[in-house]
Amino acid sequence: MITVTVPATSANVGAGFDALGLALSMHNVFTFEECDHIDITSVDGTHVPAGNNNLVYRSARAVYDQLGIPLPGLRITQKNDIPMARGLGSSSACIVAGILGANALLGGRLTRRQMLTLATAIEGHPDNVAPAMLGGFVTSVYDEGQVYTVKKDIDEALAFAAFVPDFPLLTAKARAALPQMVSHKDAVYNLSRAALATAAFCDGDYELLGVATKDALHQSYRLPLIPGGDELFDFALDLGALAVYISGAGPTIMAVVRRSDKNFFERAAAALPRHETLKAFTVHRLLADNAGAAVQVT
Ligand code: HSE
């Protein structure tokens, strides 16, 4: 049996729309066995599609198709700790798991680069699948069907406060809220900050993250879809967060904090229920996952 463990991911990191992402200490676990039919089980009661439209199965089948190998069926189990449709990379976890699981069942014929390219083709952009596969902080470019990445381990000095609401937001809806065209000024605003954020993570200069994660391309268009989101930015900054941004397409709001700031999480958890607009959010203390997806053969 093949067991694949995949981390949650937080894409965009503010200015790095469709380009930056990081992996976190929250995981989904999947098992794979070859079988003569499709048998998909969720081991924690989360509803998942049980037929050939299941994203894990579809992603596994893409590996068989790429290699020209017939796939009679698969037995898959899913343990889903990453909340769905919350901007924490649950879909990417399914895609990465399906690809890694199928590749392991077939004896490891695809390279990591080929698997990352396939995962990006399925997802449409690399900023979740790349950190899900590689771990750490990853900067990615998808150019003419090829993915180019640089991964950097995230310093132990950082922790991440995921403010997860009790309502979902589908990525398709959050992408539909974006304008077709942006101004040259806004493009420069973001490219300079995405570059600064990358350099800040590489150099350990975390005081820069506040300005480096500001954005003009997507967050202001998406915040109206996230009731309480605006207030949460101020709330987390007032509590001492280094930076706050919408995680992926939302609706989770992510705050970057110093791990030494022990009080941040206690104060946030105590204060959230007292704010009418923030009641829907629960704060989760997460650390970086610098290892990325893991495959175990038993
Ligand atoms: N970069 C993507 C977005 C991440 O913001 O739409 C979510 O899939």
GROMACS .gro file of C-alpha atoms and ligand atoms in nm:
model
  306
    1MET     CA    1   0.000   0.000   0.000
    2ILE     CA    2   0.111   0.357  -0.072
    3THR     CA    3   0.048   0.628   0.190
    4VAL     CA    4   0.084   0.993   0.085
    5THR     CA    5   0.080   1.279   0.336
    6VAL     CA    6   0.037   1.630   0.195
    7PRO     CA    7   0.056   1.965   0.379
    8ALA     CA    8  -0.190   2.251   0.367
    9THR     CA    9  -0.065   2.550   0.171
   10SER     CA   10  -0.117   2.924   0.178
   11ALA     CA   11  -0.088   3.080  -0.167
   12ASN     CA   12  -0.018   3.434  -0.291
   13VAL     CA   13   0.135   3.549   0.041
   14GLY     CA   14  -0.017   3.888  -0.038
   15ALA     CA   15   0.148   4.033  -0.347
   16GLY     CA   16   0.263   3.710  -0.511
   17PHE     CA   17  -0.062   3.630  -0.690
   18ASP     CA   18  -0.038   3.285  -0.857
   19ALA     CA   19   0.337   3.284  -0.783
   20LEU     CA   20   0.420   3.253  -0.410
   21GLY     CA   21   0.306   2.992  -0.160
   22LEU     CA   22   0.411   2.823   0.162
   23ALA     CA   23   0.346   2.486   0.326
   24LEU     CA   24   0.197   2.450   0.674
   25SER     CA   25   0.174   2.196   0.957
   26MET     CA   26  -0.176   2.069   0.878
   27HIS     CA   27  -0.204   1.755   0.664
   28ASN     CA   28  -0.430   1.529   0.462
   29VAL     CA   29  -0.339   1.160   0.446
   30PHE     CA   30  -0.426   0.937   0.150
   31THR     CA   31  -0.374   0.566   0.083
   32PHE     CA   32  -0.363   0.397  -0.259
   33GLU     CA   33  -0.391   0.036  -0.375
   34GLU     CA   34  -0.452  -0.097  -0.725
   35CYS     CA   35  -0.793  -0.253  -0.756
   36ASP     CA   36  -1.025  -0.368  -1.041
   37HIS     CA   37  -1.283  -0.096  -0.967
   38ILE     CA   38  -1.305   0.250  -0.805
   39ASP     CA   39  -1.337   0.233  -0.425
   40ILE     CA   40  -1.299   0.570  -0.250
   41THR     CA   41  -1.356   0.616   0.123
   42SER     CA   42  -1.335   0.919   0.347
   43VAL     CA   43  -1.209   0.790   0.682
   44ASP     CA   44  -1.322   1.096   0.880
   45GLY     CA   45  -1.677   1.141   0.757
   46THR     CA   46  -1.596   1.441   0.532
   47HIS     CA   47  -1.801   1.413   0.215
   48VAL     CA   48  -1.582   1.337  -0.088
   49PRO     CA   49  -1.697   1.230  -0.435
   50ALA     CA   50  -1.676   0.850  -0.460
   51GLY     CA   51  -1.673   0.812  -0.839
   52ASN     CA   52  -1.438   0.889  -1.127
   53ASN     CA   53  -1.496   1.263  -1.069
   54ASN     CA   54  -1.302   1.242  -0.739
   55LEU     CA   55  -1.006   1.483  -0.769
   56VAL     CA   56  -0.756   1.240  -0.615
   57TYR     CA   57  -0.864   0.967  -0.857
   58ARG     CA   58  -0.864   1.204  -1.157
   59SER     CA   59  -0.513   1.320  -1.072
   60ALA     CA   60  -0.389   0.962  -1.031
   61ARG     CA   61  -0.547   0.869  -1.361
   62ALA     CA   62  -0.364   1.158  -1.530
   63VAL     CA   63  -0.034   0.987  -1.441
   64TYR     CA   64  -0.149   0.655  -1.591
   65ASP     CA   65  -0.272   0.843  -1.902
   66GLN     CA   66   0.058   1.032  -1.939
   67LEU     CA   67   0.247   0.703  -1.926
   68GLY     CA   68  -0.002   0.525  -2.154
   69ILE     CA   69  -0.084   0.263  -1.891
   70PRO     CA   70  -0.445   0.141  -1.851
   71LEU     CA   71  -0.599   0.199  -1.507
   72PRO     CA   72  -0.865  -0.057  -1.413
   73GLY     CA   73  -0.945   0.110  -1.079
   74LEU     CA   74  -0.801   0.225  -0.748
   75ARG     CA   75  -0.879   0.184  -0.380
   76ILE     CA   76  -0.825   0.524  -0.218
   77THR     CA   77  -0.880   0.639   0.139
   78GLN     CA   78  -0.877   1.008   0.236
   79LYS     CA   79  -0.826   1.165   0.578
   80ASN     CA   80  -0.909   1.532   0.536
   81ASP     CA   81  -0.771   1.759   0.809
   82ILE     CA   82  -0.736   2.054   0.569
   83PRO     CA   83  -1.074   2.232   0.561
   84MET     CA   84  -1.227   2.245   0.213
   85ALA     CA   85  -1.291   2.566   0.015
   86ARG     CA   86  -1.113   2.776   0.280
   87GLY     CA   87  -0.801   2.889   0.089
   88LEU     CA   88  -0.570   2.636   0.252
   89GLY     CA   89  -0.493   2.420  -0.051
   90SER     CA   90  -0.727   2.125   0.004
   91SER     CA   91  -0.773   2.077  -0.373
   92SER     CA   92  -0.399   2.095  -0.434
   93ALA     CA   93  -0.345   1.837  -0.161
   94CYS     CA   94  -0.579   1.601  -0.349
   95ILE     CA   95  -0.403   1.665  -0.682
   96VAL     CA   96  -0.052   1.621  -0.539
   97ALA     CA   97  -0.159   1.307  -0.351
   98GLY     CA   98  -0.317   1.149  -0.659
   99ILE     CA   99  -0.007   1.214  -0.870
  100LEU     CA  100   0.246   1.101  -0.608
  101GLY     CA  101   0.035   0.796  -0.517
  102ALA     CA  102  -0.006   0.683  -0.877
  103ASN     CA  103   0.361   0.745  -0.953
  104ALA     CA  104   0.462   0.533  -0.652
  105LEU     CA  105   0.224   0.253  -0.759
  106LEU     CA  106   0.394   0.260  -1.101
  107GLY     CA  107   0.746   0.239  -0.957
  108GLY     CA  108   0.837   0.610  -0.969
  109ARG     CA  109   0.859   0.668  -1.345
  110LEU     CA  110   0.795   1.044  -1.342
  111THR     CA  111   1.046   1.299  -1.216
  112ARG     CA  112   0.942   1.553  -0.954
  113ARG     CA  113   0.949   1.825  -1.220
  114GLN     CA  114   0.717   1.622  -1.444
  115MET     CA  115   0.480   1.564  -1.151
  116LEU     CA  116   0.482   1.930  -1.058
  117THR     CA  117   0.406   2.026  -1.418
  118LEU     CA  118   0.118   1.778  -1.430
  119ALA     CA  119  -0.018   1.904  -1.096
  120THR     CA  120   0.000   2.264  -1.220
  121ALA     CA  121  -0.178   2.174  -1.544
  122ILE     CA  122  -0.463   2.022  -1.340
  123GLU     CA  123  -0.481   2.308  -1.086
  124GLY     CA  124  -0.419   2.590  -1.337
  125HIS     CA  125  -0.153   2.771  -1.132
  126PRO     CA  126   0.149   2.650  -0.933
  127ASP     CA  127   0.132   2.849  -0.608
  128ASN     CA  128  -0.041   2.578  -0.400
  129VAL     CA  129   0.076   2.256  -0.568
  130ALA     CA  130   0.445   2.359  -0.561
  131PRO     CA  131   0.472   2.415  -0.183
  132ALA     CA  132   0.242   2.115  -0.124
  133MET     CA  133   0.493   1.896  -0.306
  134LEU     CA  134   0.818   2.066  -0.203
  135GLY     CA  135   0.739   2.219   0.139
  136GLY     CA  136   0.872   2.552   0.266
  137PHE     CA  137   0.830   2.887   0.090
  138VAL     CA  138   0.818   2.840  -0.287
  139THR     CA  139   0.831   3.088  -0.569
  140SER     CA  140   0.702   2.951  -0.900
  141VAL     CA  141   0.662   3.048  -1.263
  142TYR     CA  142   0.445   2.855  -1.511
  143ASP     CA  143   0.590   2.924  -1.854
  144GLU     CA  144   0.482   2.750  -2.175
  145GLY     CA  145   0.367   2.438  -1.993
  146GLN     CA  146   0.675   2.412  -1.769
  147VAL     CA  147   0.699   2.494  -1.398
  148TYR     CA  148   1.009   2.664  -1.261
  149THR     CA  149   1.046   2.679  -0.882
  150VAL     CA  150   1.281   2.786  -0.608
  151LYS     CA  151   1.213   2.651  -0.259
  152LYS     CA  152   1.346   2.801   0.061
  153ASP     CA  153   1.302   2.650   0.407
  154ILE     CA  154   1.100   2.873   0.638
  155ASP     CA  155   1.276   2.986   0.954
  156GLU     CA  156   1.168   2.831   1.284
  157ALA     CA  157   1.129   3.185   1.418
  158LEU     CA  158   0.796   3.218   1.236
  159ALA     CA  159   0.448   3.087   1.313
  160PHE     CA  160   0.128   3.130   1.115
  161ALA     CA  161  -0.215   3.220   1.250
  162ALA     CA  162  -0.483   3.087   1.017
  163PHE     CA  163  -0.814   3.263   1.084
  164VAL     CA  164  -1.053   3.012   0.929
  165PRO     CA  165  -1.421   3.113   0.894
  166ASP     CA  166  -1.717   2.880   0.921
  167PHE     CA  167  -1.821   2.960   0.562
  168PRO     CA  168  -1.659   2.845   0.235
  169LEU     CA  169  -1.553   3.050  -0.067
  170LEU     CA  170  -1.502   2.867  -0.393
  171THR     CA  171  -1.184   2.963  -0.579
  172ALA     CA  172  -1.383   2.999  -0.903
  173LYS     CA  173  -1.605   3.263  -0.739
  174ALA     CA  174  -1.304   3.444  -0.588
  175ARG     CA  175  -1.129   3.447  -0.927
  176ALA     CA  176  -1.443   3.568  -1.101
  177ALA     CA  177  -1.438   3.876  -0.873
  178LEU     CA  178  -1.105   3.992  -1.021
  179PRO     CA  179  -1.080   4.256  -1.294
  180GLN     CA  180  -0.975   4.152  -1.646
  181MET     CA  181  -0.726   4.438  -1.671
  182VAL     CA  182  -0.500   4.606  -1.413
  183SER     CA  183  -0.307   4.931  -1.433
  184HIS     CA  184   0.068   4.951  -1.485
  185LYS     CA  185   0.086   5.121  -1.144
  186ASP     CA  186  -0.086   4.828  -0.970
  187ALA     CA  187   0.133   4.576  -1.156
  188VAL     CA  188   0.445   4.756  -1.034
  189TYR     CA  189   0.299   4.779  -0.682
  190ASN     CA  190   0.271   4.401  -0.670
  191LEU     CA  191   0.581   4.288  -0.856
  192SER     CA  192   0.804   4.501  -0.632
  193ARG     CA  193   0.638   4.361  -0.319
  194ALA     CA  194   0.642   3.998  -0.439
  195ALA     CA  195   1.015   4.038  -0.503
  196LEU     CA  196   1.062   4.200  -0.160
  197ALA     CA  197   0.864   3.925   0.016
  198THR     CA  198   1.080   3.657  -0.148
  199ALA     CA  199   1.399   3.838  -0.052
  200ALA     CA  200   1.267   3.891   0.303
  201PHE     CA  201   1.197   3.518   0.348
  202CYS     CA  202   1.540   3.432   0.205
  203ASP     CA  203   1.723   3.687   0.420
  204GLY     CA  204   1.520   3.642   0.739
  205ASP     CA  205   1.425   4.010   0.736
  206TYR     CA  206   1.072   3.960   0.866
  207GLU     CA  207   1.003   4.322   0.957
  208LEU     CA  208   0.974   4.380   0.579
  209LEU     CA  209   0.680   4.138   0.548
  210GLY     CA  210   0.424   4.399   0.655
  211VAL     CA  211   0.488   4.612   0.349
  212ALA     CA  212   0.593   4.322   0.124
  213THR     CA  213   0.261   4.138   0.158
  214LYS     CA  214   0.046   4.439   0.063
  215ASP     CA  215  -0.140   4.387  -0.262
  216ALA     CA  216  -0.327   4.579  -0.532
  217LEU     CA  217  -0.428   4.293  -0.764
  218HIS     CA  218  -0.673   4.072  -0.578
  219GLN     CA  219  -0.736   4.130  -0.207
  220SER     CA  220  -0.954   4.444  -0.230
  221TYR     CA  221  -1.177   4.268  -0.488
  222ARG     CA  222  -1.214   3.960  -0.270
  223LEU     CA  223  -1.263   4.112   0.073
  224PRO     CA  224  -1.631   4.194   0.001
  225LEU     CA  225  -1.680   3.815  -0.037
  226ILE     CA  226  -1.535   3.759   0.312
  227PRO     CA  227  -1.759   3.913   0.581
  228GLY     CA  228  -1.535   4.028   0.867
  229GLY     CA  229  -1.219   3.996   0.654
  230ASP     CA  230  -1.139   4.367   0.656
  231GLU     CA  231  -1.178   4.390   1.034
  232LEU     CA  232  -0.962   4.082   1.076
  233PHE     CA  233  -0.667   4.255   0.905
  234ASP     CA  234  -0.680   4.534   1.167
  235PHE     CA  235  -0.747   4.288   1.451
  236ALA     CA  236  -0.439   4.074   1.371
  237LEU     CA  237  -0.213   4.376   1.315
  238ASP     CA  238  -0.329   4.528   1.646
  239LEU     CA  239  -0.234   4.201   1.818
  240GLY     CA  240   0.119   4.235   1.679
  241ALA     CA  241   0.117   4.031   1.355
  242LEU     CA  242   0.414   4.096   1.124
  243ALA     CA  243   0.192   4.066   0.817
  244VAL     CA  244  -0.167   3.976   0.724
  245TYR     CA  245  -0.298   3.854   0.389
  246ILE     CA  246  -0.584   3.655   0.235
  247SER     CA  247  -0.469   3.293   0.221
  248GLY     CA  248  -0.498   3.182  -0.143
  249ALA     CA  249  -0.838   3.278  -0.279
  250GLY     CA  250  -0.975   3.305   0.077
  251PRO     CA  251  -1.178   3.308   0.288
  252THR     CA  252  -0.907   3.223   0.546
  253ILE     CA  253  -0.707   3.526   0.658
  254MET     CA  254  -0.343   3.444   0.739
  255ALA     CA  255  -0.129   3.633   0.988
  256VAL     CA  256   0.247   3.584   1.006
  257VAL     CA  257   0.372   3.612   1.363
  258ARG     CA  258   0.693   3.558   1.554
  259ARG     CA  259   0.696   3.214   1.717
  260SER     CA  260   0.827   3.380   2.032
  261ASP     CA  261   0.502   3.581   2.049
  262LYS     CA  262   0.332   3.326   2.275
  263ASN     CA  263   0.044   3.556   2.364
  264PHE     CA  264  -0.080   3.620   2.011
  265PHE     CA  265  -0.285   3.303   1.980
  266GLU     CA  266  -0.431   3.312   2.332
  267ARG     CA  267  -0.535   3.676   2.293
  268ALA     CA  268  -0.679   3.615   1.946
  269ALA     CA  269  -0.879   3.308   2.056
  270ALA     CA  270  -1.015   3.492   2.358
  271ALA     CA  271  -1.109   3.808   2.164
  272LEU     CA  272  -1.266   3.663   1.845
  273PRO     CA  273  -1.596   3.551   2.004
  274ARG     CA  274  -1.640   3.897   2.159
  275HIS     CA  275  -1.647   4.070   1.816
  276GLU     CA  276  -1.980   4.043   1.637
  277THR     CA  277  -1.809   4.060   1.294
  278LEU     CA  278  -1.531   3.812   1.379
  279LYS     CA  279  -1.733   3.541   1.552
  280ALA     CA  280  -1.733   3.325   1.239
  281PHE     CA  281  -1.353   3.286   1.253
  282THR     CA  282  -1.146   3.036   1.453
  283VAL     CA  283  -0.771   3.084   1.490
  284HIS     CA  284  -0.535   2.791   1.426
  285ARG     CA  285  -0.168   2.801   1.527
  286LEU     CA  286   0.037   2.652   1.245
  287LEU     CA  287   0.408   2.618   1.179
  288ALA     CA  288   0.589   2.580   0.850
  289ASP     CA  289   0.620   2.237   0.689
  290ASN     CA  290   0.961   2.240   0.522
  291ALA     CA  291   0.946   1.875   0.412
  292GLY     CA  292   0.648   1.884   0.177
  293ALA     CA  293   0.451   1.579   0.063
  294ALA     CA  294   0.577   1.242   0.186
  295VAL     CA  295   0.529   0.900   0.024
  296GLN     CA  296   0.550   0.578   0.225
  297VAL     CA  297   0.541   0.229   0.072
  298THR     CA  298   0.433  -0.057   0.301
  299HSE     N1  299  -0.349   3.207  -0.665
  299HSE     C1  300  -0.478   3.147  -0.651
  299HSE     C2  301  -0.583   3.255  -0.638
  299HSE     C3  302  -0.478   3.058  -0.530
  299HSE     O1  303  -0.559   3.349  -0.562
  299HSE     O2  304  -0.687   3.249  -0.703
  299HSE     C4  305  -0.608   2.987  -0.508
  299HSE     O3  306  -0.615   2.871  -0.581
   0.00000   0.00000   0.00000
